[in-house]
XYZ file of C-alpha atoms in Angstrom:
633
model
C -5.294 -7.665 7.294
C -5.516 -9.766 3.739
C -4.572 -13.292 3.194
C -3.985 -16.661 0.889
C -6.064 -19.069 3.274
C -5.314 -21.534 0.200
C -3.777 -25.157 1.731
C -0.308 -24.453 0.061
C -0.638 -20.418 0.432
C -1.422 -20.053 3.980
C 1.522 -22.604 4.741
C 3.720 -20.657 2.594
C 2.520 -17.153 4.113
C 2.179 -18.066 7.593
C 3.008 -21.505 8.867
C 6.833 -21.809 6.880
C 8.181 -18.473 8.072
C 6.256 -19.218 11.626
C 9.018 -22.761 12.018
C 11.470 -19.875 12.495
C 10.638 -19.776 15.981
C 12.443 -23.038 16.818
C 15.528 -22.077 14.287
C 17.437 -20.618 17.243
C 16.490 -23.184 20.077
C 17.523 -25.854 17.456
C 20.981 -24.652 16.513
C 21.495 -23.439 19.978
C 20.362 -27.282 21.219
C 23.122 -28.730 18.544
C 26.262 -26.555 19.407
C 25.700 -27.125 23.217
C 24.969 -30.827 22.793
C 28.082 -31.044 20.875
C 30.266 -28.420 23.599
C 28.748 -30.419 26.329
C 29.990 -33.948 24.857
C 33.421 -32.781 24.003
C 33.652 -31.695 27.809
C 32.168 -34.811 28.827
C 34.927 -37.278 26.696
C 37.379 -34.614 27.777
C 37.022 -34.949 31.166
C 36.613 -38.889 30.776
C 39.778 -39.142 29.265
C 41.591 -37.061 31.521
C 40.368 -38.775 34.753
C 41.010 -42.776 33.486
C 44.781 -41.003 32.648
C 45.078 -39.564 36.225
C 43.289 -42.902 37.338
C 46.064 -45.479 35.176
C 49.041 -43.206 36.333
C 48.296 -43.074 39.787
C 50.236 -45.893 41.531
C 48.471 -45.815 44.731
C 45.209 -46.933 43.436
C 44.943 -50.939 42.996
C 44.388 -52.161 39.685
C 40.665 -53.855 40.666
C 39.839 -49.967 42.105
C 41.066 -48.873 38.900
C 38.623 -50.721 36.928
C 36.156 -50.200 38.832
C 36.248 -46.183 38.703
C 36.586 -46.389 34.647
C 33.690 -48.293 34.797
C 31.706 -46.104 37.307
C 33.264 -43.095 34.867
C 31.928 -44.638 32.037
C 28.304 -44.948 33.240
C 27.997 -41.249 34.823
C 28.987 -38.403 32.401
C 30.258 -35.481 34.386
C 27.212 -33.543 32.758
C 25.112 -36.214 34.644
C 26.948 -35.591 37.902
C 26.951 -31.507 37.324
C 23.448 -32.242 38.176
C 22.348 -35.401 40.059
C 21.084 -35.016 43.665
C 23.142 -38.353 44.533
C 25.071 -38.139 47.803
C 28.203 -38.846 45.456
C 27.492 -36.441 43.052
C 26.674 -33.607 45.205
C 30.240 -34.403 47.198
C 31.444 -34.406 43.848
C 30.163 -30.941 42.913
C 31.311 -29.514 46.353
C 34.930 -30.314 45.843
C 34.834 -28.634 42.303
C 36.333 -25.146 41.372
C 33.680 -22.308 40.995
C 35.021 -21.138 37.863
C 34.656 -24.732 36.208
C 31.213 -25.365 37.771
C 30.162 -22.046 36.424
C 31.637 -22.622 33.116
C 30.110 -26.604 32.897
C 26.693 -25.507 34.256
C 25.833 -22.602 31.753
C 26.594 -25.128 29.054
C 23.768 -27.283 30.670
C 20.952 -24.517 31.500
C 21.739 -23.497 27.672
C 20.765 -27.090 26.852
C 17.663 -27.209 29.101
C 16.662 -23.370 27.906
C 16.949 -24.645 24.324
C 14.595 -27.620 25.120
C 12.333 -25.572 27.045
C 12.013 -23.025 24.041
C 11.435 -26.258 21.410
C 8.687 -27.793 23.979
C 6.918 -24.597 24.122
C 6.464 -23.779 20.862
C 5.415 -26.934 19.851
C 2.802 -26.438 22.957
C 1.895 -23.353 21.327
C 1.701 -24.428 17.992
C -1.090 -27.436 19.724
C -3.298 -24.899 21.759
C -3.184 -22.274 18.774
C -4.634 -24.794 16.569
C -7.098 -26.040 19.575
C -8.185 -22.480 20.203
C -9.324 -21.597 16.599
C -11.053 -24.692 16.243
C -12.967 -23.526 19.589
C -13.586 -20.340 18.191
C -15.380 -21.409 15.259
C -18.023 -22.539 17.499
C -19.810 -19.338 18.301
C -19.615 -16.016 18.899
C -19.273 -16.216 22.874
C -16.596 -18.776 22.004
C -14.700 -16.479 19.842
C -14.149 -14.148 22.043
C -13.185 -16.578 25.276
C -10.907 -18.163 22.523
C -9.348 -15.115 21.669
C -8.901 -13.526 24.713
C -7.278 -16.305 26.696
C -5.256 -16.759 23.567
C -3.892 -13.111 23.592
C -3.360 -13.480 27.536
C -1.222 -16.600 27.017
C 0.563 -15.924 23.652
C 1.895 -12.653 25.019
C 3.517 -14.303 28.095
C 4.742 -17.057 26.242
C 6.159 -14.354 23.067
C 7.823 -12.650 25.944
C 9.343 -15.636 27.746
C 10.376 -17.254 24.165
C 12.096 -13.690 23.246
C 13.821 -13.531 26.882
C 15.236 -17.256 26.104
C 16.623 -16.700 22.553
C 17.711 -13.488 23.876
C 19.976 -15.563 26.718
C 20.963 -18.117 24.152
C 22.075 -15.692 21.873
C 23.872 -13.646 24.199
C 25.385 -17.046 25.351
C 26.754 -17.839 21.800
C 28.829 -14.319 22.101
C 30.668 -15.668 24.573
C 30.644 -19.594 24.180
C 31.570 -19.769 20.186
C 34.675 -18.086 20.586
C 35.165 -19.614 23.822
C 35.263 -23.352 22.690
C 36.360 -22.976 19.162
C 39.515 -20.682 19.546
C 39.703 -20.715 23.207
C 38.769 -16.607 23.835
C 36.296 -14.304 24.403
C 35.835 -11.009 22.881
C 34.189 -8.193 25.545
C 32.522 -5.826 22.557
C 30.532 -9.131 21.025
C 29.136 -10.147 24.108
C 28.256 -6.694 24.602
C 27.038 -5.780 21.246
C 24.662 -9.307 21.719
C 23.658 -8.070 25.663
C 22.489 -5.217 23.945
C 20.855 -6.440 20.876
C 18.924 -9.250 23.273
C 18.061 -6.846 26.223
C 17.176 -4.007 23.233
C 14.681 -6.768 21.894
C 13.339 -7.590 25.140
C 12.359 -3.978 25.908
C 11.070 -3.113 22.932
C 8.795 -6.269 23.579
C 7.541 -5.397 27.244
C 6.737 -1.898 26.028
C 4.935 -3.238 23.463
C 2.431 -5.234 26.033
C 1.494 -2.576 28.169
C 1.020 0.393 25.805
C -2.303 1.451 24.764
C -2.385 1.248 20.978
C -4.299 4.373 19.312
C -7.417 3.021 18.161
C -9.869 6.363 17.807
C -12.829 5.441 15.279
C -13.555 9.124 13.574
C -16.336 9.396 11.280
C -17.454 12.141 9.462
C -20.977 13.312 10.081
C -23.514 14.984 11.970
C -25.511 13.375 14.824
C -29.567 13.200 14.394
C -31.447 13.998 17.152
C -34.913 13.376 17.586
C -35.589 16.770 17.115
C -34.190 16.918 13.574
C -35.411 13.499 12.551
C -38.619 13.021 14.282
C -40.195 10.929 11.826
C -37.078 8.981 11.043
C -36.731 8.310 14.592
C -40.113 6.797 15.274
C -40.017 4.659 12.431
C -36.408 3.390 13.574
C -38.248 2.328 16.658
C -40.924 0.380 14.575
C -38.625 -1.680 13.100
C -36.775 -2.102 16.264
C -39.554 -3.504 17.481
C -39.998 -5.628 14.745
C -36.228 -6.832 15.227
C -37.290 -7.494 18.579
C -34.451 -5.283 19.750
C -34.101 -2.058 21.451
C -33.578 1.042 19.336
C -30.086 2.663 18.897
C -28.711 5.372 21.156
C -27.291 7.856 18.444
C -27.754 8.182 15.035
C -25.122 9.715 12.366
C -25.777 10.884 9.406
C -23.050 11.124 6.743
C -22.322 10.692 3.196
C -20.003 7.492 3.120
C -20.889 4.636 0.723
C -22.121 2.208 3.588
C -24.540 1.409 6.667
C -23.511 0.384 9.754
C -23.984 -0.241 13.878
C -21.152 -0.560 15.966
C -21.316 -0.248 20.014
C -17.676 0.796 20.082
C -16.986 4.222 21.178
C -16.762 6.899 18.173
C -15.536 9.624 17.616
C -18.106 11.753 15.169
C -16.787 14.557 13.582
C -19.271 17.576 12.258
C -18.675 20.586 10.191
C -17.626 22.396 13.004
C -14.970 20.208 12.843
C -15.875 19.856 16.811
C -15.245 16.105 17.819
C -17.749 14.207 20.226
C -17.576 11.178 21.344
C -20.189 8.386 21.109
C -20.575 5.537 23.520
C -23.445 2.940 23.331
C -25.339 1.481 20.531
C -24.759 3.444 17.429
C -26.354 3.691 13.797
C -24.561 4.951 10.907
C -26.830 6.161 7.751
C -25.540 7.122 4.569
C -27.452 10.336 3.412
C -26.164 9.673 -0.298
C -27.487 6.141 -0.565
C -30.930 6.836 1.587
C -31.812 9.317 -1.195
C -31.319 6.540 -3.940
C -33.183 3.771 -1.678
C -36.825 3.347 -2.334
C -38.844 2.857 0.859
C -38.796 -0.951 1.035
C -35.395 -1.428 0.307
C -34.367 1.458 3.022
C -36.509 -0.520 5.466
C -34.362 -3.641 4.644
C -31.132 -2.250 4.993
C -32.338 -0.523 8.460
C -33.435 -4.016 9.475
C -30.266 -5.708 8.360
C -28.254 -3.459 10.499
C -30.576 -3.652 13.448
C -30.293 -7.563 13.215
C -26.658 -7.050 14.013
C -27.945 -5.783 17.394
C -30.518 -7.846 17.995
C -27.754 -10.938 17.682
C -25.473 -8.988 19.596
C -22.616 -8.873 16.962
C -21.712 -5.428 18.060
C -21.481 -6.538 21.876
C -18.855 -9.007 20.714
C -17.228 -6.551 17.989
C -16.999 -3.933 21.010
C -15.300 -6.832 22.959
C -13.114 -8.495 20.566
C -11.738 -4.921 18.482
C -9.790 -3.912 21.688
C -8.048 -7.341 21.974
C -7.196 -6.918 17.970
C -6.188 -3.715 18.393
C -3.662 -4.661 21.436
C -2.643 -7.775 19.590
C -1.905 -5.965 16.375
C 0.326 -3.269 18.128
C 2.094 -6.162 20.143
C 2.892 -7.630 16.730
C 4.428 -4.169 15.712
C 6.661 -4.153 18.934
C 8.156 -7.758 17.975
C 8.461 -7.059 14.462
C 10.757 -3.701 15.915
C 12.684 -6.051 18.570
C 14.913 -7.299 15.694
C 16.123 -10.644 17.651
C 12.051 -11.141 18.146
C 11.235 -11.565 14.083
C 11.252 -15.674 14.591
C 8.440 -15.004 17.270
C 6.864 -12.224 15.450
C 6.550 -14.654 12.691
C 4.679 -17.328 14.835
C 2.729 -14.410 16.313
C 1.561 -13.425 12.408
C 0.301 -17.473 12.542
C -1.983 -17.068 14.993
C -3.499 -13.793 14.201
C -4.033 -15.121 10.330
C -5.575 -18.462 11.784
C -8.050 -16.174 14.337
C -8.773 -14.506 10.830
C -10.426 -17.597 9.490
C -12.173 -17.531 12.463
C -13.179 -13.730 12.546
C -13.942 -13.617 8.667
C -16.545 -16.998 9.117
C -18.422 -15.391 12.176
C -18.706 -12.727 10.126
C -20.091 -13.951 7.288
C -22.482 -15.976 9.069
C -23.187 -12.561 10.799
C -23.620 -10.946 7.423
C -26.425 -13.945 6.082
C -28.398 -13.783 9.767
C -29.224 -10.265 9.346
C -29.965 -10.716 5.526
C -32.518 -13.567 5.777
C -34.117 -11.358 8.702
C -34.130 -8.395 6.558
C -35.864 -9.988 3.820
C -38.520 -11.574 6.220
C -39.283 -8.162 7.689
C -39.582 -6.865 3.847
C -39.026 -8.906 1.093
C -36.319 -11.093 -0.535
C -36.438 -8.726 -3.267
C -36.210 -5.281 -1.311
C -33.397 -6.787 0.522
C -31.556 -8.055 -3.028
C -32.628 -4.880 -4.621
C -31.051 -2.942 -1.922
C -27.690 -4.797 -1.673
C -27.620 -4.046 -5.603
C -28.460 -0.663 -5.681
C -25.269 -0.471 -2.905
C -22.782 -2.029 -4.386
C -23.831 -0.269 -8.064
C -23.636 2.928 -5.968
C -20.360 2.143 -3.711
C -18.571 0.923 -7.354
C -19.675 3.747 -9.305
C -18.227 6.363 -6.414
C -14.988 4.610 -6.472
C -14.983 5.043 -10.300
C -15.249 8.469 -10.140
C -13.172 8.996 -7.597
C -10.138 7.417 -9.214
C -11.152 9.513 -12.403
C -10.459 12.822 -10.297
C -7.538 11.131 -8.338
C -5.552 9.848 -11.805
C -6.353 13.264 -13.566
C -2.702 15.142 -14.124
C -3.795 18.746 -13.593
C -5.427 20.595 -10.749
C -8.998 20.712 -9.914
C -10.594 23.717 -9.919
C -13.543 22.141 -8.465
C -14.410 18.454 -7.627
C -18.333 18.001 -8.404
C -18.017 14.555 -7.289
C -22.088 14.323 -5.630
C -23.012 16.220 -8.825
C -21.209 13.462 -11.572
C -23.176 10.970 -9.109
C -26.232 12.457 -8.985
C -26.420 13.285 -12.656
C -24.684 9.620 -13.547
C -26.097 7.127 -11.399
C -29.017 6.162 -13.443
C -27.148 6.126 -16.547
C -24.152 3.757 -14.830
C -26.852 1.231 -13.596
C -28.030 0.517 -16.805
C -24.330 -0.918 -18.131
C -23.027 -1.750 -14.532
C -24.348 -5.270 -14.594
C -22.338 -5.887 -17.903
C -19.521 -4.310 -16.838
C -18.891 -5.833 -13.954
C -18.858 -9.372 -12.805
C -21.456 -8.254 -10.208
C -21.344 -11.799 -8.157
C -17.998 -10.964 -7.085
C -18.172 -7.587 -5.626
C -18.677 -7.120 -2.006
C -20.220 -3.762 -0.363
C -17.870 -1.909 1.964
C -17.814 -1.899 5.634
C -15.195 -0.296 8.358
C -15.948 -3.169 10.734
C -16.689 -6.945 9.185
C -15.806 -8.039 5.926
C -19.177 -8.878 3.476
C -19.360 -12.045 1.482
C -19.354 -11.723 -1.900
C -22.772 -10.492 -3.407
C -23.359 -12.969 -5.594
C -23.683 -15.518 -1.893
C -25.619 -13.075 -0.345
C -28.278 -12.621 -2.889
C -28.298 -16.592 -3.128
C -28.544 -17.406 0.477
C -32.047 -14.572 0.389
C -33.517 -16.953 -2.471
C -33.197 -13.929 -4.861
C -31.870 -15.423 -8.939
C -29.187 -13.296 -9.503
C -29.750 -12.825 -13.607
C -28.461 -9.944 -15.524
C -32.174 -9.134 -16.747
C -33.117 -9.212 -13.075
C -30.075 -7.436 -11.667
C -30.791 -4.660 -14.025
C -34.386 -4.106 -13.674
C -33.713 -4.034 -9.781
C -31.798 -1.076 -10.381
C -33.850 1.246 -12.548
C -35.454 3.529 -10.226
C -34.425 7.407 -9.803
C -37.064 8.120 -7.260
C -35.842 10.054 -3.971
C -36.138 8.011 -1.127
C -38.756 8.220 1.886
C -36.534 8.045 4.217
C -34.285 10.619 3.042
C -37.407 12.991 3.609
C -37.699 11.933 6.997
C -34.419 14.295 7.872
C -35.452 17.857 8.196
C -32.945 19.664 6.242
C -31.248 16.320 4.746
C -30.825 18.287 1.589
C -28.186 20.861 3.242
C -26.823 18.532 5.219
C -25.667 16.382 2.524
C -24.866 19.045 0.573
C -22.664 20.645 3.171
C -20.571 17.342 4.160
C -19.819 16.718 0.040
C -18.905 20.545 -0.271
C -16.148 19.997 2.574
C -15.335 16.336 1.464
C -14.993 17.773 -2.261
C -12.765 20.723 -1.061
C -10.619 17.957 1.022
C -9.942 15.582 -2.089
C -9.025 18.591 -4.461
C -6.404 19.469 -1.459
C -5.720 16.472 -1.310
C -5.131 15.509 -5.046
C -3.196 18.757 -5.410
C -0.403 17.698 -3.213
C -0.580 14.490 -4.684
C 0.445 16.331 -7.613
C 3.446 17.661 -6.329
C 4.788 14.357 -5.857
C 4.359 13.444 -9.619
C 5.428 16.500 -11.336
C 8.993 16.793 -12.965
C 7.409 20.465 -13.573
C 7.711 21.070 -17.266
C 6.236 24.688 -17.053
C 5.936 27.416 -14.979
C 2.191 26.384 -13.523
C 3.710 22.878 -12.519
C 6.906 24.501 -10.870
C 4.476 26.770 -8.799
C 2.421 23.941 -7.788
C 5.239 21.670 -6.437
C 6.758 25.093 -5.079
C 3.537 25.595 -2.942
C 4.556 22.462 -1.073
C 8.384 22.514 -1.677
C 9.259 26.060 -1.753
C 13.192 27.252 -1.968
C 14.183 27.275 1.709
C 17.988 27.973 3.221
C 19.414 26.218 6.208
C 22.595 26.617 7.811
C 25.498 24.001 7.548
C 28.617 24.786 9.682
C 30.156 28.194 10.310
C 26.518 29.476 9.730
C 27.294 29.035 5.843
C 23.586 29.036 3.937
C 22.625 25.782 2.371
C 20.077 26.151 0.089
C 17.010 23.721 -1.348
C 14.702 23.709 -3.630
C 12.099 21.283 -5.378
C 14.945 19.839 -7.765
C 18.517 19.990 -6.169
C 20.458 21.316 -3.088
C 23.174 24.266 -3.188
C 26.126 24.927 -1.188
C 28.992 27.426 -1.591
C 31.882 25.026 -1.534
C 30.281 22.826 -4.242
C 31.548 23.388 -7.996
C 28.101 23.141 -9.260
C 24.760 22.038 -7.285
C 23.283 18.648 -6.568
C 20.503 17.461 -8.240
C 18.446 14.571 -6.054
C 18.031 12.623 -8.890
C 21.808 12.405 -8.863
C 22.080 11.186 -5.366
C 22.640 7.299 -4.635
C 23.146 6.894 -0.989
C 23.299 9.663 1.883
C 25.060 8.953 5.319
C 25.691 10.750 8.323
C 28.856 10.647 9.549
C 30.270 11.905 13.384
C 34.295 11.729 13.106
C 35.852 15.106 13.133
C 32.682 16.769 13.160
C 29.306 16.464 11.857
C 28.762 16.133 8.165
C 26.683 14.342 5.291
C 28.053 12.298 2.683
C 26.296 12.421 -0.336
C 27.405 9.645 -3.063
C 26.287 10.990 -6.245
C 26.131 9.362 -9.899
C 27.989 11.573 -12.511
C 29.204 10.538 -16.190
C 28.002 6.605 -14.882
C 30.843 6.975 -12.102
C 29.951 7.265 -7.978
C 31.477 10.512 -6.707
C 30.981 11.180 -2.606
C 30.392 14.702 -1.809
C 30.731 16.184 1.272
C 28.294 18.669 3.100
C 29.652 19.556 7.021
C 26.926 20.449 9.438
C 26.488 22.914 11.709
C 27.721 22.044 15.512
C 23.798 22.383 16.603
C 21.656 19.693 17.076
C 18.305 21.359 16.151
C 20.191 22.934 12.983
C 21.115 19.701 11.875
C 18.107 17.972 12.095
C 16.104 20.581 10.139
C 18.410 20.630 7.236
C 18.710 16.468 7.274
C 14.578 16.801 7.579
C 14.459 19.033 4.540
C 16.772 16.945 2.838
C 15.347 13.736 3.086
C 11.811 15.590 2.248
C 12.608 17.161 -1.131
C 14.739 13.824 -1.840
C 11.690 11.733 -1.662
C 9.547 13.823 -3.666
C 11.896 13.670 -6.372
C 12.223 10.284 -6.206
C 8.557 9.606 -6.189
C 8.044 11.918 -9.133
C 10.856 10.234 -11.238
C 9.542 6.930 -10.499
C 5.707 8.078 -11.322
C 6.652 9.314 -14.467
C 8.732 6.562 -15.446
C 6.137 4.115 -14.388
C 3.506 6.351 -16.916
C 6.323 5.455 -19.494
C 7.221 9.270 -20.453
C 10.718 10.571 -20.586
C 12.133 11.965 -18.013
C 12.330 15.924 -18.732
C 15.598 17.369 -18.484
C 16.333 19.561 -15.720
C 19.208 21.364 -16.435
C 20.490 21.079 -19.948
C 23.835 20.133 -19.259
C 23.090 17.372 -16.976
C 21.650 14.198 -18.380
C 22.777 12.328 -15.309
C 20.372 9.211 -13.955
C 18.944 8.576 -10.720
C 18.641 4.919 -9.389
C 16.314 4.210 -6.636
C-alpha cells in the first residue's frame, strides 16, 4: 500500500478518518443523555405533583421526600443496589423498567465504545513504537495487535450496530411518540449484515498464493552454480538455499514463504523452505563479481533471519488485509474500517523502516564480501535494466496497432548498452529503486552512499559500460534455451494481452479494428420475454419492439425491475433528452443473468473505448451516420 507519511498528509489521510470511530457512540451518548435527562425530569415533576396533591402525607414528610428526589434521579435508582432503590424497582411495571433500562444500557454501550476506542488508539501507538525496535518485536507486536484488534473491531461493530438499531426505535418514539416496525427491521438487518460480514472475514482464509514463472534449477541442471552458491553461503555464514528458481523477471529475491512455480509446461509445483529466485536475463548482464555481490546480498537475508520473519509476518498481513475488506463491505462498519486502516498504515511505517534496515545490512555484507564498487555497479546495472525494460514494455503497450510479434528480449539485448550511456543523463537515478515482490527498497542514492560509493554521473556511466556475458549465466546448462523459452512464452502472453486491451480502446474506424473488437465481443443473441431475441454487438443492442437499436454510448443508466414481470429499464439520451426504454426479460433466471451479463460487458467495453479516445484528444468517430448522440459516463 502507498502512503503519504508527511505529518499533515498522514493525519489527513488516516488519523482524521479514523476519528469517525467515535462518531456513532458520541452522537448516541448525546441523544440518550438527553432522553435520560428528560425522563428524570418528567419523573421528578410527576412524583412531586403527586406528593403535593396527596392530603394524607404530612408537610414535613413531603418536604423530605422532595429533597430526596432532588438528590436521587430516576436513572440512579434504576441501577443502584441500595435496598430502598431495589424495592422501588421491584414495585415498577416491567414495561416501564424495560424502556428506562434500555436507555441506561445505550449510554453504557456508548461510553464503552468511546473508552475502548481511546484505549485502542493508545495501544496502537505503543505497539507501533515497540515494533520499530527489531524484527522479533515487530512480529510479536503485530501478532498481538492483530489478535487484539480483530476482537476490538468485531465488538465495536456489534456495539455500534446495537446503538444504530436502538436509535431506529427511540428517535421516532421519543420525538413523535410512535415506533415504525419496518424501520426497526431495516436497521436490524443492516446491523446484522455488518456483524455477519465482519465475523466471516475473521475466519475466512485469504487467497495469498504466490506464483512465480520460472524453472527450478536442480543440481544436475546447474552443478557449478550450486557449488559456487554453497561457497558464497559459507562466506555469508548461512546454509545454502533449498531451491533455486530461474526466471526472466528484473529482480532477484529470497523467501521462506511457500511459492508456486509455474514452468514452461504450465505445471505448478509448490516449494517450501528457503528459495532463491535468480533472473537469467540479469545474470547474463552482470559481470562475475557484480553477480557475486547480488547473490551475497540475497543470502544475507537468510543469515539475518529476514526471510524467517517475512514468513511469519506475511500471513498476518494477508489476513489483516482480508479483514479490512470485510470491514469495508460491512457498510455500518465503515467507521471501524477507517480506524483499522490507520492501524495498518502505522505498521507500514514500521515495516518500511525495518525493511530498509535489512536492505542496508545486506548491501553492506555483500560489499564486504566483494567490494563496494562491485555492489554499487550491480545496483546501477539492475536499476538501469529494470528502467529500460519498463520503458520498452510501455512502448509496446501504448501502441495503437496489433503486434505481430513482441520482440522485447531482442530489443533489450540489442539496445541495453546504448541505453546505459544515456541512462544517467535521462533519469534522476538516485531516486529510482529496484523492484522486489516482498520488500520495499530504499532509493538507489541512499544505498550507494551507505556502501561508500560516490554516485557522480561519470562514475555511474563508467560502472554501466560492460557488454560481456556474465559468468553466472554460463554456469547454468542450457541457460540460453531456458531464457529463450521463457521470453517466447512471456512475449506471446504480452502480445495477446495487448490485443485484448486494444478491444477496449477501439471505436472501430476500419474493418481491421472492427474485426479485432469482434474477436473479443462477437455478435451474440440472447432470449428476452416470450423467447424473443435480443441481439448484441460491440456498439449496440437491438430488440424487435424498439423503433431503432440502442447504442451503448446513449445509455445513461440501467436498472433491473421486478414488478409486473422482470425487465430492464434503460435510460438513454437522445436529442438532449432522457428517455426510458424497457426490455422485458425471460422468466428463466439463467437467461436473465446471461442477457444482463452480456449487456454489462459490452456496455463497459464501449464506455472504456469512448473514455480512452477522449483522453487521447481524438474526435469520436460516428458509429451511425444519422446518430449524433453523446455518451455521458
